[in-house]
Short mmCIF file of C-alpha atoms in Angstrom, two decimals:
data_model
loop_
_atom_site.label_atom_id
_atom_site.label_comp_id
_atom_site.label_asym_id
_atom_site.label_seq_id
_atom_site.Cartn_x
_atom_site.Cartn_y
_atom_site.Cartn_z
CA ASN A 1 22.27 -43.55 -27.87
CA ALA A 2 19.10 -41.72 -26.69
CA GLY A 3 19.24 -38.54 -28.60
CA VAL A 4 16.09 -36.47 -27.83
CA THR A 5 13.68 -37.81 -25.17
CA GLN A 6 10.32 -36.56 -24.29
CA THR A 7 8.01 -37.43 -21.34
CA PRO A 8 5.25 -38.33 -21.21
CA LYS A 9 4.28 -40.10 -24.44
CA PHE A 10 0.58 -39.76 -23.80
CA GLN A 11 -1.42 -37.42 -21.61
CA VAL A 12 -5.20 -36.68 -21.08
CA LEU A 13 -6.06 -33.39 -19.38
CA LYS A 14 -9.26 -31.73 -18.37
CA THR A 15 -9.81 -28.12 -19.57
CA GLY A 16 -8.17 -25.73 -17.14
CA GLN A 17 -5.45 -28.13 -15.83
CA SER A 18 -1.96 -27.41 -15.99
CA MET A 19 0.90 -29.75 -17.06
CA THR A 20 4.66 -29.61 -18.15
CA LEU A 21 6.09 -31.53 -20.94
CA GLN A 22 9.64 -32.49 -20.45
CA CYS A 23 12.44 -32.76 -23.10
CA ALA A 24 16.10 -33.70 -22.67
CA GLN A 25 18.90 -34.15 -25.31
CA ASP A 26 22.29 -35.89 -24.67
CA MET A 27 23.90 -34.67 -27.94
CA ASN A 28 25.33 -31.36 -26.44
CA HIS A 29 23.36 -29.34 -28.64
CA ASN A 30 22.94 -25.61 -28.14
CA SER A 31 19.53 -25.04 -29.71
CA MET A 32 16.13 -26.65 -28.74
CA TYR A 33 12.66 -26.44 -30.03
CA TRP A 34 9.01 -27.13 -29.39
CA TYR A 35 6.56 -27.79 -32.20
CA ARG A 36 2.99 -28.89 -32.32
CA GLN A 37 1.43 -31.08 -35.15
CA ASP A 38 -2.14 -30.95 -35.92
CA PRO A 39 -3.98 -32.92 -38.64
CA GLY A 40 -3.36 -31.40 -42.06
CA MET A 41 -1.15 -28.71 -40.69
CA GLY A 42 2.45 -30.09 -40.63
CA LEU A 43 4.54 -29.08 -37.60
CA ARG A 44 4.33 -25.60 -36.31
CA LEU A 45 6.94 -23.85 -34.11
CA ILE A 46 5.72 -22.93 -30.53
CA TYR A 47 9.00 -21.69 -28.72
CA TYR A 48 12.59 -22.24 -29.21
CA SER A 49 15.90 -21.75 -27.16
CA ALA A 50 18.73 -20.66 -29.41
CA SER A 51 21.28 -21.23 -26.56
CA GLU A 52 21.27 -21.93 -22.76
CA GLY A 53 19.56 -18.95 -21.02
CA THR A 54 17.53 -17.66 -23.97
CA THR A 55 14.00 -18.39 -25.21
CA ASP A 56 12.03 -16.91 -28.01
CA LYS A 57 8.46 -17.29 -29.53
CA GLY A 58 7.70 -19.13 -32.52
CA GLU A 59 4.65 -19.21 -34.98
CA VAL A 60 2.12 -20.31 -32.22
CA PRO A 61 3.27 -19.33 -28.75
CA ASN A 62 -0.08 -18.30 -27.15
CA GLY A 63 -1.20 -20.50 -24.14
CA TYR A 64 2.33 -21.95 -23.63
CA ASN A 65 5.45 -21.06 -21.52
CA VAL A 66 8.86 -22.67 -21.68
CA SER A 67 11.96 -23.07 -19.63
CA ARG A 68 15.52 -23.75 -20.67
CA LEU A 69 16.49 -25.39 -17.24
CA ASN A 70 20.07 -26.04 -18.51
CA LYS A 71 21.82 -27.02 -21.75
CA ARG A 72 20.19 -30.53 -21.90
CA GLU A 73 16.54 -29.70 -20.93
CA PHE A 74 13.78 -27.56 -22.40
CA SER A 75 10.39 -27.75 -20.93
CA LEU A 76 7.01 -26.71 -22.20
CA ARG A 77 4.20 -25.65 -19.81
CA LEU A 78 0.54 -25.37 -20.33
CA GLU A 79 -0.85 -23.19 -17.57
CA SER A 80 -4.60 -23.68 -18.26
CA ALA A 81 -5.09 -26.41 -20.91
CA ALA A 82 -7.81 -25.77 -23.49
CA PRO A 83 -9.34 -28.22 -26.06
CA SER A 84 -7.64 -26.19 -28.80
CA GLN A 85 -4.22 -27.49 -27.40
CA THR A 86 -5.12 -31.00 -28.27
CA SER A 87 -2.17 -32.04 -30.57
CA VAL A 88 0.93 -33.96 -30.89
CA TYR A 89 3.91 -32.12 -29.40
CA PHE A 90 7.46 -32.71 -30.63
CA CYS A 91 10.81 -31.42 -29.05
CA ALA A 92 13.85 -31.02 -31.26
CA SER A 93 17.33 -30.14 -30.99
CA SER A 94 20.14 -28.81 -33.22
CA VAL A 95 23.71 -28.29 -32.70
CA ARG A 96 23.18 -24.48 -33.36
CA THR A 97 20.74 -22.16 -34.94
CA GLY A 98 20.38 -21.64 -38.60
CA ASN A 99 21.50 -24.03 -41.46
CA THR A 100 21.64 -27.25 -39.78
CA GLU A 101 19.47 -30.32 -39.32
CA ALA A 102 17.30 -31.00 -36.35
CA PHE A 103 16.70 -34.15 -34.41
CA PHE A 104 13.26 -34.96 -32.95
CA GLY A 105 11.83 -36.81 -29.94
CA GLN A 106 9.12 -39.36 -30.26
CA GLY A 107 6.49 -36.91 -29.55
CA THR A 108 3.62 -36.58 -27.00
CA ARG A 109 0.11 -36.99 -27.74
CA LEU A 110 -1.93 -34.69 -25.67
CA THR A 111 -5.72 -34.62 -25.29
CA VAL A 112 -7.67 -31.92 -23.62
CA VAL A 113 -11.20 -32.78 -22.86
CA ALA B 1 8.18 -15.32 -44.08
CA GLN B 2 9.16 -18.59 -45.67
CA THR B 3 6.45 -20.97 -46.79
CA VAL B 4 6.60 -24.57 -47.92
CA THR B 5 3.93 -26.15 -50.01
CA GLN B 6 3.33 -29.92 -50.69
CA SER B 7 0.48 -30.00 -53.27
CA GLN B 8 -0.13 -33.65 -52.99
CA PRO B 9 -1.93 -34.60 -49.84
CA GLU B 10 -1.89 -38.45 -50.72
CA MET B 11 0.07 -40.51 -53.29
CA SER B 12 -0.07 -44.27 -54.18
CA VAL B 13 2.43 -46.34 -55.79
CA GLN B 14 2.87 -50.15 -56.40
CA GLU B 15 5.62 -51.93 -54.56
CA ALA B 16 8.91 -51.82 -56.52
CA GLU B 17 7.91 -48.89 -58.70
CA THR B 18 9.24 -45.31 -58.42
CA VAL B 19 7.30 -42.36 -57.03
CA THR B 20 8.01 -38.66 -56.98
CA LEU B 21 6.72 -36.24 -54.01
CA SER B 22 6.62 -32.65 -54.80
CA CYS B 23 7.72 -29.73 -52.77
CA THR B 24 7.88 -25.91 -53.57
CA TYR B 25 9.01 -23.17 -51.11
CA ASP B 26 9.40 -19.45 -50.95
CA THR B 27 12.30 -17.60 -49.57
CA SER B 28 14.39 -14.56 -50.18
CA GLU B 29 17.48 -16.10 -48.82
CA SER B 30 20.28 -17.63 -51.07
CA ASP B 31 21.72 -19.80 -48.38
CA TYR B 32 19.48 -22.46 -46.78
CA TYR B 33 18.79 -26.09 -46.09
CA LEU B 34 15.93 -28.15 -47.40
CA PHE B 35 14.98 -31.56 -45.74
CA TRP B 36 12.58 -34.49 -46.28
CA TYR B 37 11.44 -36.15 -43.19
CA LYS B 38 9.42 -39.38 -42.84
CA GLN B 39 6.79 -40.06 -40.29
CA PRO B 40 5.64 -43.65 -40.07
CA PRO B 41 2.59 -44.51 -37.80
CA SER B 42 5.04 -44.66 -34.75
CA ARG B 43 4.99 -40.85 -34.97
CA GLN B 44 8.81 -40.50 -34.96
CA MET B 45 10.18 -37.87 -37.29
CA ILE B 46 13.00 -39.46 -39.35
CA LEU B 47 15.31 -37.56 -41.61
CA VAL B 48 15.38 -39.02 -44.97
CA ILE B 49 17.57 -36.59 -46.91
CA ARG B 50 18.84 -33.20 -46.88
CA GLN B 51 20.08 -30.60 -49.45
CA GLU B 52 22.28 -27.56 -48.90
CA ALA B 53 21.26 -24.84 -51.21
CA TYR B 54 24.88 -23.75 -52.22
CA LYS B 55 25.48 -27.34 -53.49
CA GLN B 56 24.35 -27.80 -57.06
CA GLN B 57 24.59 -31.48 -56.99
CA ASN B 58 21.36 -33.26 -56.01
CA ALA B 59 21.50 -35.28 -52.71
CA THR B 60 21.21 -39.02 -52.88
CA GLU B 61 20.77 -41.59 -50.03
CA ASN B 62 20.37 -45.10 -51.20
CA ARG B 63 16.91 -45.36 -52.92
CA PHE B 64 16.07 -41.87 -52.05
CA SER B 65 17.13 -38.81 -54.08
CA VAL B 66 16.05 -35.25 -54.66
CA ASN B 67 15.49 -32.93 -57.62
CA PHE B 68 16.64 -29.60 -56.42
CA GLN B 69 15.76 -26.61 -58.76
CA LYS B 70 16.97 -23.61 -56.90
CA ALA B 71 15.72 -21.11 -59.48
CA ALA B 72 12.30 -22.68 -59.57
CA LYS B 73 12.26 -23.08 -55.78
CA SER B 74 11.39 -26.71 -56.26
CA PHE B 75 12.63 -29.67 -54.20
CA SER B 76 11.21 -33.07 -55.14
CA LEU B 77 11.88 -36.43 -53.45
CA LYS B 78 12.18 -39.58 -55.56
CA ILE B 79 11.77 -42.97 -54.03
CA SER B 80 13.02 -45.78 -56.22
CA ASP B 81 12.01 -49.48 -55.72
CA SER B 82 9.44 -48.65 -53.26
CA GLN B 83 9.04 -50.88 -50.38
CA LEU B 84 6.11 -51.48 -47.93
CA GLY B 85 8.13 -49.85 -45.27
CA ASP B 86 8.27 -46.70 -47.08
CA ALA B 87 4.61 -46.11 -46.34
CA ALA B 88 4.35 -43.07 -44.25
CA MET B 89 3.66 -39.37 -44.13
CA TYR B 90 6.43 -37.35 -45.88
CA PHE B 91 7.28 -33.80 -44.76
CA CYS B 92 9.25 -31.34 -46.81
CA ALA B 93 10.93 -28.60 -44.61
CA TYR B 94 13.09 -25.54 -44.89
CA ARG B 95 15.55 -23.95 -42.65
CA GLY B 96 17.24 -20.66 -43.45
CA PRO B 97 20.03 -18.71 -41.68
CA TYR B 98 19.30 -17.33 -38.30
CA SER B 99 20.03 -13.54 -38.09
CA GLY B 100 18.06 -12.98 -34.82
CA GLY B 101 15.50 -10.94 -36.55
CA GLY B 102 12.91 -13.65 -37.14
CA ALA B 103 12.37 -17.03 -35.63
CA ASP B 104 14.70 -19.92 -35.93
CA GLY B 105 13.71 -23.50 -36.62
CA LEU B 106 12.21 -25.51 -39.58
CA THR B 107 9.23 -24.50 -41.64
CA PHE B 108 7.17 -27.48 -42.70
CA GLY B 109 4.84 -28.28 -45.36
CA LYS B 110 1.54 -30.08 -44.71
CA GLY B 111 2.80 -33.50 -45.64
CA THR B 112 2.05 -36.02 -48.32
CA HIS B 113 0.66 -39.36 -47.22
CA LEU B 114 2.40 -42.04 -49.24
CA ILE B 115 0.68 -45.49 -49.64
CA ILE B 116 2.54 -48.56 -51.07
CA GLN B 117 0.31 -50.93 -52.84
CA PRO B 118 1.62 -54.62 -52.41
#
């Protein structure tokens, strides 16, 4: 039972490079999320997709774009990476929005040099 | 906006002892969920326990239990008979109803680093 799968697990980018973080869930969940985790900051919401075909900004969306490719997949794109985007990125999914628990992927450690 | 505060950046406990991690939150909602997540060095976010605000009974999962005080907006986690495998970062998180007017998703505290002394 895979749950939420993120790729890659680690990535090093140079400033200005672009990349896409991939996320897929096999739980038939409607809602998906991208968070970033910085030291001493907890997790903060970047973007989310309440249902297939919709995306919305979270707390820290600047510098990112997302695509809900289908019900299973939700990608996060950095168009021009900056050192401030060095972080651990988590994808999560929920059966629906609102009062329900979230299931997390294993995280991607991204370093921008 | 909702906020979650964990006032203990780090806690230390002897193996087999009991430890309580504190969490307070702020919300104007009456129906919401609260969670404790564990993050070991592997980085994986593991759900430890959840509490539904409309339930007065405190949630319990084996050695983990919560003290949910809705009026005080307090949600502490008690770990009994601490084990070396409990060493991790612990995050308190809030999730409220989604009306479409604000962002969905979890609001996290900054975490408490739990150290287990053998």
